[in-house]
Coordinates of C-alpha atoms in Angstrom, one line a residue:
M1 CA -104.5 94.1 17.4
S2 CA -106.9 96.3 15.3
Q3 CA -109.4 94.6 13.1
L4 CA -109.1 95.0 9.3
V5 CA -111.7 94.0 6.7
E6 CA -111.1 94.4 3.0
C7 CA -114.0 95.5 0.8
V8 CA -113.9 95.2 -3.0
P9 CA -117.0 96.8 -4.6
N10 CA -117.4 96.6 -8.4
F11 CA -119.2 99.5 -10.0
S12 CA -120.6 99.5 -13.5
E13 CA -118.6 102.5 -14.8
G14 CA -115.1 102.4 -16.3
R15 CA -115.0 105.2 -18.8
N16 CA -116.4 108.4 -17.1
Q17 CA -113.5 109.7 -15.0
E18 CA -115.7 112.1 -13.1
V19 CA -118.0 109.3 -11.9
I20 CA -115.0 107.1 -11.0
E21 CA -113.4 109.9 -9.0
A22 CA -116.7 110.8 -7.2
I23 CA -117.0 107.2 -6.0
S24 CA -113.4 107.2 -4.9
G25 CA -114.0 110.4 -3.0
A26 CA -117.0 108.9 -1.2
I27 CA -114.8 106.1 0.1
T28 CA -111.8 108.2 1.1
Q29 CA -114.0 110.7 3.0
T30 CA -115.4 107.9 5.2
P31 CA -113.6 107.9 8.6
G32 CA -111.5 104.8 9.1
C33 CA -111.4 103.7 5.4
V34 CA -108.2 103.6 3.4
L35 CA -108.5 103.3 -0.3
L36 CA -105.8 101.0 -1.7
D37 CA -106.5 100.7 -5.4
V38 CA -108.9 101.9 -8.2
D39 CA -108.8 99.7 -11.3
A40 CA -110.9 101.1 -14.1
G41 CA -111.4 99.0 -17.3
P42 CA -112.9 100.9 -20.3
S43 CA -113.7 97.8 -22.3
A44 CA -115.4 96.1 -19.4
N45 CA -116.9 99.5 -18.4
R46 CA -116.3 98.5 -14.8
T47 CA -114.2 99.9 -12.0
V48 CA -113.0 97.8 -9.0
Y49 CA -112.2 99.6 -5.8
T50 CA -110.2 98.1 -3.0
F51 CA -110.3 99.6 0.5
V52 CA -109.7 98.4 4.1
G53 CA -110.7 99.5 7.6
P54 CA -112.5 98.3 10.7
P55 CA -115.7 96.3 10.1
D56 CA -118.2 99.1 10.9
C57 CA -116.1 101.7 8.9
V58 CA -115.9 99.5 5.8
V59 CA -119.7 98.9 5.8
E60 CA -120.2 102.7 6.0
G61 CA -117.6 103.3 3.2
A62 CA -119.4 100.8 0.9
L63 CA -122.7 102.5 1.6
N64 CA -121.3 106.0 0.9
A65 CA -119.9 104.7 -2.4
A66 CA -123.3 103.2 -3.3
R67 CA -125.1 106.4 -2.5
A68 CA -122.8 108.4 -4.8
A69 CA -123.1 105.8 -7.6
S70 CA -126.9 105.8 -7.4
Q71 CA -126.8 109.5 -8.4
L72 CA -124.4 109.1 -11.3
I73 CA -124.8 105.7 -13.0
D74 CA -127.9 104.7 -15.0
M75 CA -127.8 101.0 -15.6
S76 CA -130.4 101.2 -18.4
R77 CA -127.7 102.8 -20.6
H78 CA -124.8 100.6 -19.6
Q79 CA -122.8 98.5 -22.0
G80 CA -119.5 96.6 -21.4
E81 CA -117.6 93.4 -21.9
H82 CA -117.9 92.2 -18.2
P83 CA -121.0 90.4 -17.0
R84 CA -123.0 92.7 -14.7
M85 CA -126.5 93.0 -13.1
G86 CA -126.4 96.3 -11.3
T87 CA -124.9 99.7 -10.7
L88 CA -123.0 98.2 -7.7
D89 CA -122.7 94.8 -9.2
V90 CA -121.0 93.0 -6.3
C91 CA -119.6 94.0 -2.9
P92 CA -117.6 91.3 -1.1
F93 CA -116.1 91.6 2.4
I94 CA -112.8 89.7 3.1
P95 CA -111.2 89.1 6.5
V96 CA -107.7 90.6 6.7
R97 CA -106.6 90.8 10.3
G98 CA -108.2 90.0 13.6
V99 CA -111.5 89.2 11.9
S100 CA -113.2 85.9 11.3
M101 CA -115.2 84.9 8.2
D102 CA -118.4 84.9 10.3
E103 CA -117.8 88.6 11.2
C104 CA -117.4 89.3 7.5
V105 CA -120.8 87.6 6.9
L106 CA -122.3 90.0 9.5
C107 CA -120.8 92.9 7.5
A108 CA -122.4 91.7 4.3
Q109 CA -125.7 91.2 6.0
A110 CA -125.6 94.7 7.6
F111 CA -124.6 96.3 4.3
G112 CA -127.2 94.5 2.2
Q113 CA -130.0 95.3 4.6
R114 CA -129.1 99.0 4.9
L115 CA -128.6 99.3 1.1
A116 CA -132.0 97.8 0.3
E117 CA -133.7 100.0 2.9
E118 CA -132.1 103.3 1.8
L119 CA -132.1 102.9 -2.0
D120 CA -135.1 100.5 -2.3
V121 CA -133.2 98.1 -4.5
P122 CA -133.0 94.3 -4.5
V123 CA -129.9 92.7 -2.8
Y124 CA -128.7 89.1 -2.9
L125 CA -126.3 87.4 -0.5
Y126 CA -123.6 85.1 -2.0
G127 CA -120.5 83.2 -1.0
E128 CA -120.1 82.5 2.7
A129 CA -123.1 84.8 3.4
A130 CA -125.5 82.8 1.1
R131 CA -128.6 81.5 2.7
T132 CA -129.1 78.7 0.2
D133 CA -126.6 76.6 -1.8
S134 CA -128.0 77.8 -5.1
R135 CA -126.7 81.3 -4.3
R136 CA -123.2 80.5 -3.2
T137 CA -121.6 81.4 -6.5
L138 CA -121.8 84.8 -8.1
P139 CA -122.3 83.5 -11.6
A140 CA -125.4 81.6 -10.5
I141 CA -127.0 84.8 -9.1
R142 CA -125.8 86.9 -12.1
A143 CA -127.1 84.4 -14.7
G144 CA -128.9 86.4 -17.5
E145 CA -127.3 89.6 -16.2
Y146 CA -129.1 92.9 -16.0
E147 CA -131.3 92.2 -19.0
A148 CA -132.9 89.1 -17.3
L149 CA -133.8 90.8 -14.0
P150 CA -137.4 91.9 -14.9
K151 CA -138.5 88.3 -15.3
K152 CA -136.1 86.8 -12.8
L153 CA -137.3 89.0 -9.9
Q154 CA -140.9 87.7 -10.5
Q155 CA -139.8 84.1 -9.8
A156 CA -140.1 83.0 -6.2
E157 CA -136.8 81.1 -6.3
W158 CA -135.0 84.4 -7.1
A159 CA -136.7 86.7 -4.6
P160 CA -133.9 88.9 -3.2
D161 CA -132.6 88.5 0.3
F162 CA -133.2 92.2 1.0
G163 CA -135.3 94.8 -0.8
P164 CA -138.2 94.6 -3.2
S165 CA -138.8 92.0 -5.8
S166 CA -139.5 94.7 -8.4
F167 CA -137.1 95.8 -11.1
V168 CA -135.3 99.1 -10.7
P169 CA -134.1 100.0 -14.2
S170 CA -131.6 102.7 -13.1
W171 CA -129.9 100.3 -10.5
G172 CA -130.6 96.7 -11.4
A173 CA -129.5 94.4 -8.5
T174 CA -126.6 94.0 -6.1
A175 CA -124.8 90.9 -4.7
T176 CA -122.9 91.1 -1.4
G177 CA -121.2 88.5 0.6
A178 CA -118.1 87.2 2.4
R179 CA -115.2 85.3 0.9
K180 CA -111.6 84.5 1.1
F181 CA -109.0 86.5 -0.7
L182 CA -109.6 86.2 -4.5
I183 CA -106.8 86.2 -7.0
A184 CA -107.8 87.9 -10.2
F185 CA -105.5 86.5 -12.9
N186 CA -105.7 87.5 -16.5
I187 CA -103.7 85.8 -19.3
N188 CA -103.1 87.9 -22.4
L189 CA -103.6 86.2 -25.8
L190 CA -103.0 87.1 -29.4
S191 CA -106.4 85.8 -30.4
T192 CA -110.0 86.8 -30.9
K193 CA -112.5 87.3 -28.0
E194 CA -114.3 84.1 -29.1
Q195 CA -111.2 82.0 -28.9
A196 CA -110.3 83.4 -25.4
H197 CA -113.8 82.7 -24.2
R198 CA -113.8 79.1 -25.4
I199 CA -110.6 78.5 -23.4
A200 CA -112.2 80.1 -20.3
L201 CA -115.3 77.8 -20.7
N202 CA -113.1 74.7 -20.8
L203 CA -111.2 75.7 -17.6
R204 CA -113.6 77.4 -15.2
E205 CA -115.4 75.1 -12.7
Q206 CA -118.8 76.1 -14.1
G207 CA -117.7 75.0 -17.5
R208 CA -120.4 75.1 -20.2
G209 CA -123.2 74.0 -17.9
K210 CA -124.0 71.1 -15.6
D211 CA -123.4 68.5 -18.3
Q212 CA -120.1 70.0 -19.3
P213 CA -118.2 71.1 -16.2
G214 CA -114.7 72.7 -16.5
R215 CA -111.4 71.3 -15.3
L216 CA -110.4 73.7 -12.6
K217 CA -112.1 73.8 -9.2
K218 CA -112.8 77.1 -7.5
V219 CA -112.0 79.0 -10.7
Q220 CA -114.3 81.4 -12.5
G221 CA -113.4 82.6 -16.0
I222 CA -114.5 84.5 -19.0
G223 CA -112.8 85.5 -22.3
W224 CA -113.0 89.1 -23.6
Y225 CA -111.2 91.6 -25.8
L226 CA -109.5 94.8 -24.5
D227 CA -109.9 97.3 -27.3
E228 CA -107.6 99.8 -25.5
K229 CA -104.8 97.2 -25.3
N230 CA -105.6 95.5 -28.7
L231 CA -105.4 92.0 -27.2
A232 CA -107.7 89.3 -25.8
Q233 CA -107.7 87.9 -22.3
V234 CA -108.7 84.8 -20.4
S235 CA -109.8 86.5 -17.3
T236 CA -110.0 84.2 -14.2
N237 CA -110.8 84.5 -10.5
L238 CA -109.2 82.0 -8.3
L239 CA -111.6 81.7 -5.4
D240 CA -109.3 79.4 -3.4
F241 CA -105.6 79.3 -4.4
E242 CA -105.1 76.4 -2.1
V243 CA -107.4 74.3 -4.3
T244 CA -106.2 75.5 -7.7
A245 CA -102.8 77.3 -7.7
L246 CA -101.9 80.2 -10.0
H247 CA -99.4 78.2 -12.0
T248 CA -102.0 75.5 -12.7
V249 CA -104.3 78.1 -14.3
Y250 CA -101.5 79.3 -16.5
E251 CA -100.3 75.9 -17.5
E252 CA -103.8 74.7 -18.4
T253 CA -104.3 77.8 -20.5
C254 CA -101.1 77.1 -22.4
R255 CA -102.3 73.6 -22.9
E256 CA -105.5 74.9 -24.5
A257 CA -103.8 77.4 -26.8
Q258 CA -100.4 78.7 -27.8
V259 CA -100.5 81.6 -25.5
V260 CA -98.4 84.7 -26.1
S261 CA -98.3 86.8 -22.9
R262 CA -96.8 90.2 -22.4
L263 CA -93.1 90.3 -22.7
G264 CA -92.6 91.4 -19.2
L265 CA -89.9 93.9 -20.2
D266 CA -90.8 96.2 -17.3
S267 CA -91.2 93.5 -14.6
L268 CA -87.8 94.0 -13.0
C269 CA -87.0 97.7 -13.8
P270 CA -88.5 100.6 -15.8
F271 CA -88.4 99.9 -19.5
S272 CA -87.8 102.9 -21.8
P273 CA -88.2 101.9 -25.5
K274 CA -86.1 104.9 -26.6
E275 CA -83.2 103.6 -24.5
R276 CA -83.5 99.8 -25.0
I277 CA -84.7 99.3 -28.6
I278 CA -82.0 99.4 -31.3
E279 CA -84.3 100.9 -33.9
Y280 CA -84.9 103.9 -31.6
L281 CA -81.2 104.2 -30.7
V282 CA -80.1 104.3 -34.4
P283 CA -81.3 107.4 -36.0
E284 CA -83.1 107.1 -39.3
R285 CA -81.5 108.2 -42.5
G286 CA -83.1 111.6 -42.7
P287 CA -84.9 112.4 -46.0
E288 CA -83.5 109.2 -47.7
R289 CA -85.2 106.8 -45.3
G290 CA -87.0 103.9 -47.0
L291 CA -90.2 104.3 -49.0
G292 CA -91.8 101.5 -47.0
S293 CA -91.5 103.5 -43.8
K294 CA -93.2 106.6 -45.2
S295 CA -96.8 107.5 -44.8
L296 CA -99.1 106.8 -47.7
R297 CA -99.5 110.5 -48.4
A298 CA -95.7 111.0 -48.5
F299 CA -95.2 107.9 -50.8
V300 CA -97.9 109.0 -53.2
G301 CA -96.4 112.5 -53.2
E302 CA -93.0 111.1 -54.2
V303 CA -94.5 109.0 -56.9
G304 CA -96.1 112.1 -58.4
A305 CA -93.0 114.2 -58.2
R306 CA -90.6 115.2 -61.0
S307 CA -88.3 112.2 -60.6
A308 CA -88.0 108.8 -62.2
A309 CA -88.0 106.9 -58.8
P310 CA -90.1 105.8 -57.2
G311 CA -91.8 104.7 -60.4
G312 CA -93.9 101.9 -61.8
G313 CA -91.8 99.1 -60.2
S314 CA -92.3 100.5 -56.7
V315 CA -96.0 101.1 -57.3
A316 CA -96.4 97.6 -58.7
A317 CA -94.8 96.2 -55.5
A318 CA -96.9 98.4 -53.3
A319 CA -100.1 97.3 -55.1
A320 CA -99.1 93.6 -54.8
A321 CA -98.2 94.1 -51.1
M322 CA -101.7 95.5 -50.4
G323 CA -103.3 92.7 -52.4
A324 CA -101.5 90.1 -50.2
A325 CA -102.4 92.1 -47.1
L326 CA -106.1 91.9 -48.1
G327 CA -105.8 88.2 -48.5
S328 CA -104.4 88.0 -44.9
M329 CA -107.3 90.3 -43.8
V330 CA -109.9 88.0 -45.3
G331 CA -108.3 85.0 -43.6
L332 CA -108.3 86.8 -40.2
M333 CA -111.9 87.9 -40.6
T334 CA -112.8 84.2 -41.0
Y335 CA -110.4 82.7 -38.4
G336 CA -111.5 82.5 -34.8
R337 CA -115.2 83.2 -35.4
R338 CA -117.7 80.8 -34.0
Q339 CA -119.7 80.4 -37.2
F340 CA -116.5 79.5 -39.1
Q341 CA -114.9 77.4 -36.4
P342 CA -114.5 74.3 -38.6
L343 CA -112.3 76.4 -40.9
D344 CA -109.8 77.5 -38.2
A345 CA -107.2 74.9 -39.3
T346 CA -107.6 75.9 -42.9
M347 CA -107.2 79.6 -42.1
R348 CA -104.1 78.8 -40.0
R349 CA -102.6 77.3 -43.1
L350 CA -103.8 80.0 -45.6
I351 CA -103.0 83.2 -43.6
P352 CA -99.2 82.9 -43.2
P353 CA -98.4 82.8 -46.9
F354 CA -100.3 86.1 -47.4
R355 CA -98.6 87.8 -44.4
E356 CA -95.1 86.6 -45.5
A357 CA -95.7 87.7 -49.1
S358 CA -97.0 91.1 -48.0
A359 CA -93.9 91.7 -45.9
K360 CA -91.7 90.5 -48.8
L361 CA -93.5 92.7 -51.4
T362 CA -93.4 95.7 -49.1
A363 CA -89.6 95.4 -49.0
L364 CA -89.5 95.2 -52.8
V365 CA -91.0 98.8 -52.9
D366 CA -87.6 100.0 -51.7
S367 CA -85.6 97.3 -53.6
D368 CA -87.0 98.5 -56.9
A369 CA -86.1 102.2 -56.2
E370 CA -82.7 101.2 -54.9
A371 CA -82.0 99.1 -58.0
F372 CA -82.9 102.1 -60.2
A373 CA -80.7 104.3 -58.1
A374 CA -77.8 101.9 -58.5
Y375 CA -78.2 102.0 -62.2
L376 CA -78.2 105.8 -62.2
E377 CA -75.0 105.8 -60.1
A378 CA -73.4 103.5 -62.7
M379 CA -74.5 105.9 -65.4
R380 CA -72.6 108.7 -63.6
L381 CA -69.3 106.8 -63.5
P382 CA -66.5 108.3 -65.6
K383 CA -65.7 106.8 -69.0
N384 CA -62.5 108.5 -70.0
T385 CA -60.2 105.5 -70.1
P386 CA -60.7 102.0 -71.3
E387 CA -60.5 100.8 -67.7
E388 CA -63.2 103.3 -66.6
K389 CA -65.4 102.3 -69.5
D390 CA -65.1 98.6 -68.6
R391 CA -65.9 99.4 -65.0
R392 CA -68.9 101.5 -66.0
T393 CA -70.2 98.9 -68.3
A394 CA -69.9 96.2 -65.7
A395 CA -71.7 98.4 -63.2
L396 CA -74.4 99.1 -65.7
Q397 CA -74.9 95.5 -66.4
E398 CA -75.0 94.6 -62.7
G399 CA -77.6 97.4 -62.2
L400 CA -79.7 96.0 -65.1
R401 CA -79.5 92.5 -63.7
R402 CA -80.7 93.8 -60.4
A403 CA -83.4 95.8 -62.1
V404 CA -84.7 92.6 -63.7
S405 CA -84.3 90.4 -60.5
V406 CA -86.5 92.6 -58.3
P407 CA -89.7 92.6 -60.5
L408 CA -89.1 88.9 -61.3
T409 CA -89.1 88.2 -57.6
L410 CA -92.3 90.3 -57.3
A411 CA -94.0 88.3 -60.1
E412 CA -92.9 84.9 -58.7
T413 CA -94.0 85.9 -55.2
V414 CA -97.5 86.9 -56.4
A415 CA -97.7 83.7 -58.5
S416 CA -97.2 81.6 -55.4
L417 CA -100.4 83.2 -53.9
W418 CA -102.9 82.3 -56.6
P419 CA -103.7 78.8 -55.2
A420 CA -104.1 80.2 -51.7
L421 CA -106.3 83.0 -52.9
Q422 CA -108.5 80.6 -54.8
E423 CA -108.9 78.4 -51.8
L424 CA -109.7 81.5 -49.6
A425 CA -112.4 82.5 -52.0
R426 CA -113.9 79.0 -51.7
C427 CA -114.4 79.0 -47.9
G428 CA -113.6 82.5 -46.6
N429 CA -116.0 84.9 -45.0
L430 CA -118.5 86.0 -47.7
A431 CA -118.8 89.4 -46.2
C432 CA -115.3 90.0 -47.5
R433 CA -116.0 89.1 -51.1
S434 CA -115.3 92.7 -52.3
D435 CA -112.0 92.6 -50.5
L436 CA -111.1 89.4 -52.4
Q437 CA -112.0 91.1 -55.6
V438 CA -109.6 94.0 -54.8
A439 CA -106.9 91.6 -53.7
A440 CA -107.0 89.7 -57.0
K441 CA -106.8 92.8 -59.1
A442 CA -104.1 94.4 -56.9
L443 CA -102.0 91.2 -57.3
E444 CA -102.6 91.1 -61.0
T445 CA -101.5 94.7 -61.2
G446 CA -98.3 93.8 -59.5
V447 CA -97.6 91.0 -62.0
F448 CA -98.5 93.3 -64.9
G449 CA -96.1 96.0 -63.8
A450 CA -93.4 93.5 -63.0
Y451 CA -93.6 92.0 -66.5
F452 CA -93.0 95.3 -68.2
N453 CA -90.1 96.2 -65.9
V454 CA -88.5 92.9 -66.7
L455 CA -88.9 93.4 -70.5
I456 CA -87.7 97.0 -70.5
N457 CA -84.5 96.1 -68.6
L458 CA -83.8 92.7 -70.1
R459 CA -83.4 94.0 -73.7
D460 CA -80.2 96.0 -72.7
I461 CA -78.5 93.1 -70.9
T462 CA -75.6 91.7 -72.9
D463 CA -75.2 88.5 -70.8
E464 CA -77.0 86.0 -73.0
A465 CA -76.8 83.2 -70.4
F466 CA -78.6 85.5 -67.9
K467 CA -81.2 86.4 -70.5
D468 CA -81.8 82.8 -71.4
Q469 CA -82.1 81.9 -67.7
V470 CA -84.7 84.6 -67.2
S471 CA -86.6 83.8 -70.4
R472 CA -87.1 80.2 -69.1
R473 CA -88.7 81.3 -65.9
Q474 CA -92.4 81.6 -66.2
V475 CA -95.0 83.1 -63.9
W476 CA -98.7 83.0 -64.2
C477 CA -101.2 85.8 -64.9
P478 CA -104.5 85.4 -63.1
D479 CA -106.0 84.0 -66.3
P480 CA -105.0 80.3 -66.6
T481 CA -104.8 80.5 -70.3
W482 CA -102.1 83.2 -70.2
G483 CA -98.5 83.0 -68.9
L484 CA -95.9 85.6 -68.8
D485 CA -93.4 84.4 -71.4
L486 CA -90.4 86.6 -70.7
Q487 CA -88.8 85.8 -74.1
P488 CA -89.4 88.9 -76.3
Q489 CA -91.6 88.0 -79.2
G490 CA -90.2 90.4 -81.7
D491 CA -91.0 93.9 -82.8
C492 CA -94.5 95.3 -83.2
D493 CA -95.9 98.5 -84.6
C494 CA -98.0 99.6 -81.6
P495 CA -97.4 103.0 -80.0
W496 CA -95.9 101.3 -77.0
A497 CA -93.1 99.7 -79.0
A498 CA -91.1 102.9 -79.3
G499 CA -90.9 103.3 -75.6
V500 CA -90.5 99.8 -74.3
G501 CA -89.4 97.7 -77.2
A502 CA -91.0 94.3 -77.4
C503 CA -94.2 94.6 -75.4
C504 CA -96.1 91.5 -76.4
L505 CA -97.7 88.7 -74.5
A506 CA -97.6 85.2 -76.0
S507 CA -100.9 83.3 -75.9
Q508 CA -100.5 79.8 -74.5
A509 CA -103.7 78.2 -75.6
E510 CA -106.7 80.5 -76.0
T511 CA -109.3 79.7 -78.6
G512 CA -109.9 82.5 -81.1
T513 CA -106.6 84.4 -80.3
P514 CA -103.1 84.2 -81.8
G515 CA -101.2 81.0 -81.2
P516 CA -98.3 80.3 -78.9
S517 CA -95.7 81.8 -81.1
S518 CA -97.7 84.8 -82.3
P519 CA -97.1 88.2 -80.7
V520 CA -100.2 89.8 -79.0
C521 CA -99.8 93.6 -79.0
L522 CA -100.9 95.3 -75.8
S523 CA -102.2 98.3 -77.8
D524 CA -105.1 95.8 -78.4
P525 CA -105.3 94.2 -74.9
P526 CA -105.7 90.4 -74.8
S527 CA -108.9 89.0 -73.4
H528 CA -107.6 88.4 -69.9
L529 CA -107.0 92.1 -69.5
Q530 CA -110.2 93.3 -71.3
P531 CA -113.0 91.1 -72.4
P532 CA -113.7 91.3 -76.1
A533 CA -116.8 93.3 -77.2
G534 CA -119.8 91.1 -77.3
S535 CA -118.2 88.2 -75.5
Q536 CA -119.2 89.2 -72.0
D537 CA -120.4 86.5 -69.8
P538 CA -124.1 86.9 -68.9
G539 CA -123.2 86.4 -65.2
C540 CA -121.3 89.7 -65.2
T541 CA -122.0 93.3 -65.7
G542 CA -119.7 96.0 -66.9
A543 CA -116.0 95.2 -67.5
G544 CA -116.0 91.7 -66.1
L545 CA -117.6 92.6 -62.7
P546 CA -119.9 90.0 -61.2
G547 CA -123.6 90.7 -61.5
D548 CA -124.3 88.4 -58.6
P549 CA -123.7 90.4 -55.4
A550 CA -122.5 87.2 -53.7
G551 CA -120.0 86.5 -56.4
V552 CA -116.2 86.8 -56.1
M553 CA -113.8 86.7 -59.0
V554 CA -110.5 85.0 -58.4
P555 CA -107.7 83.4 -60.4
E556 CA -108.2 79.8 -61.2
A557 CA -105.5 77.4 -62.2
S558 CA -107.8 74.9 -63.9
P559 CA -111.4 75.1 -64.9
G560 CA -114.2 72.9 -63.6
S561 CA -113.6 72.8 -59.9
V562 CA -116.4 73.2 -57.4
V563 CA -116.3 75.3 -54.3
P564 CA -118.9 76.3 -51.6
P565 CA -121.3 79.3 -51.0
R566 CA -121.0 78.8 -47.2
P567 CA -117.8 79.0 -45.2
S568 CA -117.3 75.3 -45.6
P569 CA -115.7 73.1 -48.2
E570 CA -119.0 72.4 -50.1
G571 CA -121.7 74.4 -51.9
R572 CA -120.0 77.4 -53.7
A573 CA -119.6 76.9 -57.5
V574 CA -116.7 78.0 -59.7
T575 CA -117.6 78.8 -63.3
W576 CA -115.7 80.4 -66.1
V577 CA -116.4 84.0 -67.0
G578 CA -115.0 84.5 -70.5
T579 CA -111.3 83.9 -70.1
Q580 CA -110.7 86.6 -67.5
F581 CA -111.9 85.4 -64.1
V582 CA -113.4 82.6 -62.2
H583 CA -116.8 83.7 -60.8
V584 CA -117.5 82.3 -57.3
G585 CA -121.1 82.5 -56.5
P586 CA -123.9 80.4 -55.0
G587 CA -123.8 76.8 -56.1
G588 CA -126.8 75.4 -57.9

């Protein structure tokens, strides 16, 4: 029976295809070596080669690969997610057939000695080939990685097994050894890199150090993020599957987090999205497909075209949807980061309302245009006979009710977000304060547009019960002293009146402004829309913008609360700025 040894060298290059192929060529051109797999990882910037052959051939193949890499890889310029200390980071030999572990140790020793002599680089022995217990595990040898080598090599306890004790910047150092078959098992997560790594630290045998060992014996682990796949991974190596089984690693990971792995759609047979996903099988509706599925450029182009729809209602919904999306973004920019770890539970509560509202508001972009289209269709109905007139009138009234319901839903959806946005401003990532500003104004714009769309359509509805029901529903503007009273307040003489009828907001309780029953004409905007001349708060500059660069202005439901300047529940102060905003800045 012929002897077979497996060699799995890991080279610190996963992005340059020419270098990857050159190393592959050096292995395949070695007599007796069969290259089984080449696994390149761009995020890790690392390529793992797997090849087999007789012991002497495999040693020669590994040397040929190292010779090629030494001409092509400069470790002083290397960056990647995976821990590494050299151009050829690690080169293990594994018994496959007719070979003992001791013979693989001899392979590692022969390879390490020849590599050190030919390239004049430091080489360490690990695993079954280690000469001391302190070097049995690869993480122990690789501690500090490439950057720590200049000082590490000067320490007597870390003198290499072969080669010089001097630092070689272009190469670094190499570990070679003998081991059993290793199972590389990666679990995909919808999380951040930091969250994945915390899970790995809790599971791997090394844990977080000698005083905090992990739960799983013979398991190595790390958490990282794959940019090319847009997901995080808990990446583990099972050094002995008889000690810790594969399913144990998965179950423990699930226990640590709610893990979402790949769907496995192509596990049993090829999966073609165009053949298996309904949305791909059902053709879209040509030029009339929904506004929400159009590109931003196309949507803006349609808004600016010579047509009544999409109009202000769709634009208001789009603005509000983006405001909600910004709230979600700020939450996600806080969630899962080590410095904000105490806030993870808070962010898990705050993020979903923004995501759900953003999806709902995006759908309203189409709903508003569809409501207007239904009204136009009713306008085109014939009116030659009494029956046709009745049918047309009923259709028009239904269209108007729909045209009122859509913006009213928009306003109420936005109104539900103000408490969450206020709390997010208290404890969210301060680097996102400008995003919170935009979110608040975008949401306010959505409510503002919704209000006028309700008014303009409500006046033509003849169903008094419906009008009364709508007039009793109230949603809040960002200013706590202003509500949107949907009951028309009577006629006014402003230029807007001819176009939209009653266009007034009723003040609820603002000192120095008209009382609750007095109409406030928008040709002279109330203070929550434009601060009165001379009444600007000294903490602000311009039209209500915060002078303090750390400040954030958000809606506030009641004055006098206190919120923190740090991402924690204490220290950031909330103060009134006129009657327009709450200014969130450093507490004092």
